[in-house]
PDB file of C-alpha atoms and ligand atoms in Angstrom:
ATOM      1  CA  UNK C   1      -0.015  -0.020   0.051  1.00  0.00           C
ATOM      2  CA  UNK C   2       1.268   3.566  -0.970  1.00  0.00           C
ATOM      3  CA  UNK C   3       0.744   6.160   1.726  1.00  0.00           C
ATOM      4  CA  UNK C   4       1.211   9.858   0.572  1.00  0.00           C
ATOM      5  CA  UNK C   5       1.488  12.669   3.187  1.00  0.00           C
ATOM      6  CA  UNK C   6       1.019  16.212   2.204  1.00  0.00           C
ATOM      7  CA  UNK C   7       2.554  18.639   4.688  1.00  0.00           C
ATOM      8  CA  UNK C   8       4.396  21.968   5.267  1.00  0.00           C
ATOM      9  CA  UNK C   9       6.729  20.111   7.507  1.00  0.00           C
ATOM     10  CA  UNK C  10       8.275  17.223   5.586  1.00  0.00           C
ATOM     11  CA  UNK C  11      11.171  16.878   8.073  1.00  0.00           C
ATOM     12  CA  UNK C  12       8.670  15.969  10.719  1.00  0.00           C
ATOM     13  CA  UNK C  13       8.419  12.350   9.227  1.00  0.00           C
ATOM     14  CA  UNK C  14      12.045  11.656   9.285  1.00  0.00           C
ATOM     15  CA  UNK C  15      11.443   9.830  12.567  1.00  0.00           C
ATOM     16  CA  UNK C  16       8.136   8.192  12.941  1.00  0.00           C
ATOM     17  CA  UNK C  17       8.496   5.487  10.359  1.00  0.00           C
ATOM     18  CA  UNK C  18      12.060   4.495  10.732  1.00  0.00           C
ATOM     19  CA  UNK C  19      11.525   2.170  13.631  1.00  0.00           C
ATOM     20  CA  UNK C  20      10.156  -1.377  14.369  1.00  0.00           C
ATOM     21  CA  UNK C  21       7.152  -2.781  12.493  1.00  0.00           C
ATOM     22  CA  UNK C  22       6.741   0.112  10.081  1.00  0.00           C
ATOM     23  CA  UNK C  23      10.411   0.179   9.132  1.00  0.00           C
ATOM     24  CA  UNK C  24      10.390  -3.381   8.447  1.00  0.00           C
ATOM     25  CA  UNK C  25       7.281  -3.102   6.382  1.00  0.00           C
ATOM     26  CA  UNK C  26       8.861  -0.359   4.286  1.00  0.00           C
ATOM     27  CA  UNK C  27      12.020  -2.640   3.829  1.00  0.00           C
ATOM     28  CA  UNK C  28       9.986  -5.454   2.716  1.00  0.00           C
ATOM     29  CA  UNK C  29       7.948  -3.461   0.303  1.00  0.00           C
ATOM     30  CA  UNK C  30       4.532  -4.034   2.047  1.00  0.00           C
ATOM     31  CA  UNK C  31       4.189  -0.246   2.467  1.00  0.00           C
ATOM     32  CA  UNK C  32       5.747   2.671   0.640  1.00  0.00           C
ATOM     33  CA  UNK C  33       5.531   6.015   2.529  1.00  0.00           C
ATOM     34  CA  UNK C  34       5.948   9.223   0.258  1.00  0.00           C
ATOM     35  CA  UNK C  35       6.241  12.611   1.959  1.00  0.00           C
ATOM     36  CA  UNK C  36       5.296  15.544  -0.155  1.00  0.00           C
ATOM     37  CA  UNK C  37       6.177  19.239   0.574  1.00  0.00           C
ATOM     38  CA  UNK C  38       3.200  21.538   0.126  1.00  0.00           C
ATOM     39  CA  UNK C  39       5.374  24.311  -0.831  1.00  0.00           C
ATOM     40  CA  UNK C  40       6.433  22.484  -3.884  1.00  0.00           C
ATOM     41  CA  UNK C  41       3.042  23.306  -5.361  1.00  0.00           C
ATOM     42  CA  UNK C  42       3.062  27.200  -4.732  1.00  0.00           C
ATOM     43  CA  UNK C  43       3.739  29.461  -7.554  1.00  0.00           C
ATOM     44  CA  UNK C  44       4.653  32.742  -5.956  1.00  0.00           C
ATOM     45  CA  UNK C  45       8.285  33.499  -4.983  1.00  0.00           C
ATOM     46  CA  UNK C  46       7.471  33.429  -1.205  1.00  0.00           C
ATOM     47  CA  UNK C  47       5.955  29.841  -1.476  1.00  0.00           C
ATOM     48  CA  UNK C  48       2.769  31.116   0.206  1.00  0.00           C
ATOM     49  CA  UNK C  49       0.614  28.378   1.667  1.00  0.00           C
ATOM     50  CA  UNK C  50      -1.625  30.191   3.984  1.00  0.00           C
ATOM     51  CA  UNK C  51      -3.893  33.335   4.161  1.00  0.00           C
ATOM     52  CA  UNK C  52      -6.320  35.181   6.416  1.00  0.00           C
ATOM     53  CA  UNK C  53      -9.895  34.039   6.927  1.00  0.00           C
ATOM     54  CA  UNK C  54     -12.776  35.954   5.034  1.00  0.00           C
ATOM     55  CA  UNK C  55     -15.016  37.523   7.578  1.00  0.00           C
ATOM     56  CA  UNK C  56     -12.248  37.997  10.057  1.00  0.00           C
ATOM     57  CA  UNK C  57     -11.076  35.898  12.882  1.00  0.00           C
ATOM     58  CA  UNK C  58      -7.757  34.633  14.565  1.00  0.00           C
ATOM     59  CA  UNK C  59      -4.953  33.250  12.545  1.00  0.00           C
ATOM     60  CA  UNK C  60      -4.302  31.825   9.212  1.00  0.00           C
ATOM     61  CA  UNK C  61      -5.702  29.028   7.081  1.00  0.00           C
ATOM     62  CA  UNK C  62      -4.209  26.853   4.441  1.00  0.00           C
ATOM     63  CA  UNK C  63      -5.304  28.284   1.067  1.00  0.00           C
ATOM     64  CA  UNK C  64      -6.918  25.875  -1.530  1.00  0.00           C
ATOM     65  CA  UNK C  65      -4.720  26.373  -4.534  1.00  0.00           C
ATOM     66  CA  UNK C  66      -1.591  24.521  -3.382  1.00  0.00           C
ATOM     67  CA  UNK C  67      -3.494  21.742  -1.892  1.00  0.00           C
ATOM     68  CA  UNK C  68      -5.587  21.142  -5.033  1.00  0.00           C
ATOM     69  CA  UNK C  69      -2.453  21.448  -7.343  1.00  0.00           C
ATOM     70  CA  UNK C  70      -0.662  18.880  -5.156  1.00  0.00           C
ATOM     71  CA  UNK C  71      -3.511  16.338  -4.767  1.00  0.00           C
ATOM     72  CA  UNK C  72      -4.133  16.580  -8.614  1.00  0.00           C
ATOM     73  CA  UNK C  73      -0.609  16.008  -9.291  1.00  0.00           C
ATOM     74  CA  UNK C  74      -0.189  13.068  -6.983  1.00  0.00           C
ATOM     75  CA  UNK C  75      -3.367  11.459  -8.291  1.00  0.00           C
ATOM     76  CA  UNK C  76      -3.553  12.636 -11.930  1.00  0.00           C
ATOM     77  CA  UNK C  77      -6.776  10.716 -12.608  1.00  0.00           C
ATOM     78  CA  UNK C  78      -9.158   9.369 -10.220  1.00  0.00           C
ATOM     79  CA  UNK C  79      -7.453   6.149  -9.197  1.00  0.00           C
ATOM     80  CA  UNK C  80     -10.117   3.232  -8.398  1.00  0.00           C
ATOM     81  CA  UNK C  81      -8.776   2.212  -4.945  1.00  0.00           C
ATOM     82  CA  UNK C  82      -7.391   5.442  -3.545  1.00  0.00           C
ATOM     83  CA  UNK C  83      -8.629   7.861  -0.949  1.00  0.00           C
ATOM     84  CA  UNK C  84      -7.768  11.553  -0.127  1.00  0.00           C
ATOM     85  CA  UNK C  85      -8.224  12.169   3.504  1.00  0.00           C
ATOM     86  CA  UNK C  86      -8.090  15.511   5.340  1.00  0.00           C
ATOM     87  CA  UNK C  87      -6.865  15.453   8.928  1.00  0.00           C
ATOM     88  CA  UNK C  88      -8.447  18.130  10.920  1.00  0.00           C
ATOM     89  CA  UNK C  89      -9.780  18.706  14.365  1.00  0.00           C
ATOM     90  CA  UNK C  90     -13.284  18.886  12.755  1.00  0.00           C
ATOM     91  CA  UNK C  91     -13.177  15.470  11.312  1.00  0.00           C
ATOM     92  CA  UNK C  92     -15.124  12.103  12.013  1.00  0.00           C
ATOM     93  CA  UNK C  93     -13.389  10.171  14.739  1.00  0.00           C
ATOM     94  CA  UNK C  94     -10.793   7.824  13.455  1.00  0.00           C
ATOM     95  CA  UNK C  95     -10.988   4.298  15.112  1.00  0.00           C
ATOM     96  CA  UNK C  96     -10.172   0.678  14.483  1.00  0.00           C
ATOM     97  CA  UNK C  97     -13.223   0.271  12.114  1.00  0.00           C
ATOM     98  CA  UNK C  98     -11.873   3.181   9.959  1.00  0.00           C
ATOM     99  CA  UNK C  99      -8.324   1.718  10.096  1.00  0.00           C
ATOM    100  CA  UNK C 100      -9.751  -1.616   8.672  1.00  0.00           C
ATOM    101  CA  UNK C 101     -11.592   0.102   6.011  1.00  0.00           C
ATOM    102  CA  UNK C 102      -8.634   1.977   4.678  1.00  0.00           C
ATOM    103  CA  UNK C 103      -6.702  -1.429   4.343  1.00  0.00           C
ATOM    104  CA  UNK C 104      -8.812  -1.863   1.255  1.00  0.00           C
ATOM    105  CA  UNK C 105      -6.982   0.985  -0.607  1.00  0.00           C
ATOM    106  CA  UNK C 106      -4.039   0.652  -2.753  1.00  0.00           C
ATOM    107  CA  UNK C 107      -3.146   4.354  -2.290  1.00  0.00           C
ATOM    108  CA  UNK C 108      -3.931   6.727   0.434  1.00  0.00           C
ATOM    109  CA  UNK C 109      -3.089  10.433   0.572  1.00  0.00           C
ATOM    110  CA  UNK C 110      -3.210  12.216   3.861  1.00  0.00           C
ATOM    111  CA  UNK C 111      -3.481  16.050   3.919  1.00  0.00           C
ATOM    112  CA  UNK C 112      -2.049  17.481   7.179  1.00  0.00           C
ATOM    113  CA  UNK C 113      -3.964  20.547   8.277  1.00  0.00           C
ATOM    114  CA  UNK C 114      -2.058  23.448  10.044  1.00  0.00           C
ATOM    115  CA  UNK C 115      -2.548  26.961  11.432  1.00  0.00           C
ATOM    116  CA  UNK C 116      -6.195  27.488  12.409  1.00  0.00           C
ATOM    117  CA  UNK C 117      -7.499  25.291   9.686  1.00  0.00           C
ATOM    118  CA  UNK C 118      -7.955  24.653   6.172  1.00  0.00           C
ATOM    119  CA  UNK C 119     -10.225  26.505   3.432  1.00  0.00           C
ATOM    120  CA  UNK C 120     -13.471  24.468   3.651  1.00  0.00           C
ATOM    121  CA  UNK C 121     -13.509  23.890  -0.158  1.00  0.00           C
ATOM    122  CA  UNK C 122     -10.602  21.244   0.426  1.00  0.00           C
ATOM    123  CA  UNK C 123     -12.879  19.298   2.788  1.00  0.00           C
ATOM    124  CA  UNK C 124     -15.939  19.688   0.394  1.00  0.00           C
ATOM    125  CA  UNK C 125     -14.450  19.161  -3.002  1.00  0.00           C
ATOM    126  CA  UNK C 126     -10.823  17.689  -2.744  1.00  0.00           C
ATOM    127  CA  UNK C 127     -10.924  15.260   0.257  1.00  0.00           C
ATOM    128  CA  UNK C 128     -13.031  12.133   0.185  1.00  0.00           C
ATOM    129  CA  UNK C 129     -13.118  12.056   3.868  1.00  0.00           C
ATOM    130  CA  UNK C 130     -12.108  14.225   6.870  1.00  0.00           C
ATOM    131  CA  UNK C 131     -10.662  12.486  10.051  1.00  0.00           C
ATOM    132  CA  UNK C 132      -9.817  13.548  13.548  1.00  0.00           C
ATOM    133  CA  UNK C 133      -7.747  11.277  15.930  1.00  0.00           C
ATOM    134  CA  UNK C 134      -9.501  12.124  19.164  1.00  0.00           C
ATOM    135  CA  UNK C 135     -11.136  14.952  21.137  1.00  0.00           C
ATOM    136  CA  UNK C 136      -8.076  17.001  22.085  1.00  0.00           C
ATOM    137  CA  UNK C 137      -6.389  19.923  20.270  1.00  0.00           C
ATOM    138  CA  UNK C 138      -3.079  19.217  18.276  1.00  0.00           C
ATOM    139  CA  UNK C 139      -1.150  21.926  16.559  1.00  0.00           C
ATOM    140  CA  UNK C 140      -1.627  20.198  13.195  1.00  0.00           C
ATOM    141  CA  UNK C 141      -2.276  17.038  11.298  1.00  0.00           C
ATOM    142  CA  UNK C 142       1.242  15.556  11.263  1.00  0.00           C
ATOM    143  CA  UNK C 143       0.971  13.525  14.344  1.00  0.00           C
ATOM    144  CA  UNK C 144      -2.475  12.291  13.286  1.00  0.00           C
ATOM    145  CA  UNK C 145      -1.192  11.210   9.861  1.00  0.00           C
ATOM    146  CA  UNK C 146       1.532   9.196  11.676  1.00  0.00           C
ATOM    147  CA  UNK C 147      -1.116   7.716  13.851  1.00  0.00           C
ATOM    148  CA  UNK C 148      -3.318   6.824  10.831  1.00  0.00           C
ATOM    149  CA  UNK C 149      -0.440   5.216   8.867  1.00  0.00           C
ATOM    150  CA  UNK C 150       0.778   3.211  11.857  1.00  0.00           C
ATOM    151  CA  UNK C 151      -2.734   1.781  12.642  1.00  0.00           C
ATOM    152  CA  UNK C 152      -3.515   1.033   8.977  1.00  0.00           C
ATOM    153  CA  UNK C 153       0.038  -0.372   7.954  1.00  0.00           C
ATOM    154  CA  UNK C 154       0.129  -2.874  10.774  1.00  0.00           C
ATOM    155  CA  UNK C 155      -3.083  -4.622   9.456  1.00  0.00           C
ATOM    156  CA  UNK C 156      -1.723  -5.168   6.022  1.00  0.00           C
ATOM    157  CA  UNK C 157      -0.779  -8.721   4.902  1.00  0.00           C
ATOM    158  CA  UNK C 158       2.730  -9.641   5.837  1.00  0.00           C
ATOM    159  CA  UNK C 159       3.390  -6.638   8.072  1.00  0.00           C
ATOM    160  CA  UNK C 160       3.038  -8.201  11.503  1.00  0.00           C
ATOM    161  CA  UNK C 161       5.047 -11.513  12.005  1.00  0.00           C
ATOM    162  CA  UNK C 162       2.178 -13.172  13.640  1.00  0.00           C
ATOM    163  CA  UNK C 163      -0.988 -12.359  11.817  1.00  0.00           C
ATOM    164  CA  UNK C 164      -3.208 -13.623  14.492  1.00  0.00           C
ATOM    165  CA  UNK C 165      -1.967 -10.933  16.936  1.00  0.00           C
ATOM    166  CA  UNK C 166      -3.366  -8.154  14.678  1.00  0.00           C
ATOM    167  CA  UNK C 167      -6.776  -9.946  14.768  1.00  0.00           C
ATOM    168  CA  UNK C 168      -7.295 -10.660  18.452  1.00  0.00           C
ATOM    169  CA  UNK C 169      -6.158  -7.383  20.002  1.00  0.00           C
ATOM    170  CA  UNK C 170      -7.967  -4.912  21.939  1.00  0.00           C
ATOM    171  CA  UNK C 171     -10.349  -2.812  19.884  1.00  0.00           C
ATOM    172  CA  UNK C 172     -10.387  -5.276  17.002  1.00  0.00           C
ATOM    173  CA  UNK C 173     -14.121  -5.575  17.568  1.00  0.00           C
ATOM    174  CA  UNK C 174     -14.173  -2.306  15.651  1.00  0.00           C
ATOM    175  CA  UNK C 175     -13.531   0.320  18.456  1.00  0.00           C
ATOM    176  CA  UNK C 176     -17.246   0.009  19.187  1.00  0.00           C
ATOM    177  CA  UNK C 177     -19.048  -1.399  22.049  1.00  0.00           C
ATOM    178  CA  UNK C 178     -18.295  -5.092  22.630  1.00  0.00           C
ATOM    179  CA  UNK C 179     -14.532  -4.772  22.507  1.00  0.00           C
ATOM    180  CA  UNK C 180     -12.550  -5.318  25.817  1.00  0.00           C
ATOM    181  CA  UNK C 181      -9.208  -4.404  26.922  1.00  0.00           C
ATOM    182  CA  UNK C 182      -6.382  -7.029  26.960  1.00  0.00           C
ATOM    183  CA  UNK C 183      -5.953  -8.648  30.166  1.00  0.00           C
ATOM    184  CA  UNK C 184      -3.224  -7.620  32.504  1.00  0.00           C
ATOM    185  CA  UNK C 185       0.126  -9.399  31.673  1.00  0.00           C
ATOM    186  CA  UNK C 186       3.267 -10.128  33.673  1.00  0.00           C
ATOM    187  CA  UNK C 187       6.846 -11.440  32.989  1.00  0.00           C
ATOM    188  CA  UNK C 188       9.737 -12.187  35.336  1.00  0.00           C
ATOM    189  CA  UNK C 189      10.527 -11.737  38.094  1.00  0.00           C
ATOM    190  CA  UNK C 190       7.559 -13.347  40.018  1.00  0.00           C
ATOM    191  CA  UNK C 191       8.044 -10.806  42.824  1.00  0.00           C
ATOM    192  CA  UNK C 192       9.332  -7.236  42.313  1.00  0.00           C
ATOM    193  CA  UNK C 193       9.566  -4.800  45.172  1.00  0.00           C
ATOM    194  CA  UNK C 194       7.142  -6.747  47.024  1.00  0.00           C
ATOM    195  CA  UNK C 195       4.588  -6.957  44.359  1.00  0.00           C
ATOM    196  CA  UNK C 196       3.691 -10.412  43.256  1.00  0.00           C
ATOM    197  CA  UNK C 197       2.494 -11.666  40.107  1.00  0.00           C
ATOM    198  CA  UNK C 198      -1.007 -13.206  40.446  1.00  0.00           C
ATOM    199  CA  UNK C 199      -0.460 -16.843  41.691  1.00  0.00           C
ATOM    200  CA  UNK C 200      -2.640 -18.429  39.224  1.00  0.00           C
ATOM    201  CA  UNK C 201      -0.436 -17.420  36.412  1.00  0.00           C
ATOM    202  CA  UNK C 202       2.602 -19.309  37.866  1.00  0.00           C
ATOM    203  CA  UNK C 203       0.782 -22.650  37.786  1.00  0.00           C
ATOM    204  CA  UNK C 204      -0.131 -24.792  34.805  1.00  0.00           C
ATOM    205  CA  UNK C 205      -3.885 -24.805  35.008  1.00  0.00           C
ATOM    206  CA  UNK C 206      -4.816 -23.467  31.662  1.00  0.00           C
ATOM    207  CA  UNK C 207      -8.588 -23.385  32.370  1.00  0.00           C
ATOM    208  CA  UNK C 208      -8.124 -21.476  35.568  1.00  0.00           C
ATOM    209  CA  UNK C 209      -5.670 -18.927  33.727  1.00  0.00           C
ATOM    210  CA  UNK C 210      -8.196 -18.605  31.019  1.00  0.00           C
ATOM    211  CA  UNK C 211     -10.972 -17.738  33.590  1.00  0.00           C
ATOM    212  CA  UNK C 212      -8.735 -15.408  35.489  1.00  0.00           C
ATOM    213  CA  UNK C 213      -7.752 -13.445  32.356  1.00  0.00           C
ATOM    214  CA  UNK C 214     -11.304 -13.090  31.311  1.00  0.00           C
ATOM    215  CA  UNK C 215     -12.239 -11.678  34.797  1.00  0.00           C
ATOM    216  CA  UNK C 216      -9.165  -9.523  34.911  1.00  0.00           C
ATOM    217  CA  UNK C 217      -9.793  -8.040  31.472  1.00  0.00           C
ATOM    218  CA  UNK C 218     -13.491  -7.378  32.403  1.00  0.00           C
ATOM    219  CA  UNK C 219     -12.423  -5.653  35.841  1.00  0.00           C
ATOM    220  CA  UNK C 220      -9.873  -3.431  34.060  1.00  0.00           C
ATOM    221  CA  UNK C 221     -12.236  -2.612  31.370  1.00  0.00           C
ATOM    222  CA  UNK C 222     -14.949  -1.545  33.755  1.00  0.00           C
ATOM    223  CA  UNK C 223     -12.586   0.521  35.672  1.00  0.00           C
ATOM    224  CA  UNK C 224     -10.677   2.374  32.705  1.00  0.00           C
ATOM    225  CA  UNK C 225     -13.078   2.058  29.837  1.00  0.00           C
ATOM    226  CA  UNK C 226     -16.641   1.571  31.136  1.00  0.00           C
ATOM    227  CA  UNK C 227     -17.845   2.949  27.674  1.00  0.00           C
ATOM    228  CA  UNK C 228     -16.710  -0.246  25.997  1.00  0.00           C
ATOM    229  CA  UNK C 229     -18.999  -2.467  28.136  1.00  0.00           C
ATOM    230  CA  UNK C 230     -22.391  -0.958  27.291  1.00  0.00           C
ATOM    231  CA  UNK C 231     -23.108  -3.699  24.958  1.00  0.00           C
ATOM    232  CA  UNK C 232     -20.314  -6.244  25.855  1.00  0.00           C
ATOM    233  CA  UNK C 233     -21.251  -9.922  25.560  1.00  0.00           C
ATOM    234  CA  UNK C 234     -19.720 -11.587  28.623  1.00  0.00           C
ATOM    235  CA  UNK C 235     -18.904 -15.123  28.328  1.00  0.00           C
ATOM    236  CA  UNK C 236     -18.241 -17.374  31.405  1.00  0.00           C
TER     237      UNK C 236
HETATM  238  C1  LIG T   1      -7.723  25.997  18.977  1.00  0.00           C
HETATM  239  C2  LIG T   1      -7.977  26.198  17.587  1.00  0.00           C
HETATM  240  N1  LIG T   1      -9.347  25.512  17.368  1.00  0.00           N
HETATM  241  C3  LIG T   1     -10.347  26.471  17.726  1.00  0.00           C
HETATM  242  C4  LIG T   1     -10.396  27.847  16.946  1.00  0.00           C
HETATM  243  C5  LIG T   1      -9.224  25.031  16.068  1.00  0.00           C
HETATM  244  C6  LIG T   1      -8.266  24.281  15.633  1.00  0.00           C
HETATM  245  C7  LIG T   1      -7.425  24.451  14.435  1.00  0.00           C
HETATM  246  C8  LIG T   1      -6.560  23.642  14.100  1.00  0.00           C
HETATM  247  C9  LIG T   1      -7.865  23.132  16.528  1.00  0.00           C
HETATM  248  C10 LIG T   1      -6.754  22.221  15.978  1.00  0.00           C
HETATM  249  C11 LIG T   1      -6.177  22.503  14.941  1.00  0.00           C
HETATM  250  C12 LIG T   1      -5.009  21.703  14.409  1.00  0.00           C
HETATM  251  N2  LIG T   1      -5.346  20.207  14.537  1.00  0.00           N
HETATM  252  C13 LIG T   1      -5.504  19.477  13.469  1.00  0.00           C
HETATM  253  O1  LIG T   1      -5.022  19.833  12.434  1.00  0.00           O
HETATM  254  C14 LIG T   1      -5.938  18.103  13.778  1.00  0.00           C
HETATM  255  C15 LIG T   1      -6.312  17.430  14.961  1.00  0.00           C
HETATM  256  C16 LIG T   1      -6.529  17.787  16.068  1.00  0.00           C
HETATM  257  O2  LIG T   1      -6.401  18.904  16.624  1.00  0.00           O
HETATM  258  N3  LIG T   1      -7.093  16.808  17.075  1.00  0.00           N
HETATM  259  C17 LIG T   1      -7.462  15.669  16.708  1.00  0.00           C
HETATM  260  N4  LIG T   1      -7.225  15.125  15.507  1.00  0.00           N
HETATM  261  C18 LIG T   1      -6.663  16.043  14.636  1.00  0.00           C
HETATM  262  S1  LIG T   1      -6.311  15.694  13.009  1.00  0.00           S
HETATM  263  C19 LIG T   1      -5.822  17.210  12.621  1.00  0.00           C
END
């Protein structure tokens, strides 16, 4: 899958994709991440990408022309399995369902918003979708683009060594009600600073361990993410 990122801060992406799972996925050719500098599609000598909002108001907006020029040059004609997504604080909430759906694309272009926002014609007539990664204020869409690429890339065939681990994790139920958090896990030492690993995990009773994990996952979910339990099916 090809990920394109359109940004005024191309240097931002030197780091995030050069480690671990995503780095290996790039080396194996399962994913290709192409960073594009929005200023390359400006035509004035100051490489202007922003302007003041009509009607007044704080700050600056990304102006439409460089964004339209860039997207139309990266996707010269409407590709069949491609999506252009605007990352903005006003977007639809990105979740595991949205990540799953994006795995069906062969190319994904992520537009990173900046300043106080983006001219609305970009959301209306250029992007296929507008996504936010959560209900908090970021300084721009770059961190959000990195989050979306990480969440989508790791679902692609051949990216995780163990395919089953992508399928059975927390939130794979779609980020909607019914999902439960992972159970608490422990490794050695069996006692650290006086804190003991639950006795049941040290024994070999697999049925007892399975029931303890189910119970512990439910308790932790109720405590930290009660919202996930509103429609959960609890099996015993
Ligand atoms: C505080 C300014 N806000 C009210 C006037 C508007 C605003 C403009 C631009 C808020 C955030 C941003 C920059 N954020 C993003 O571009 C962004 C974002 C986010 O802030 N939260 C969650 N997901 C995303 S994706 C892109």
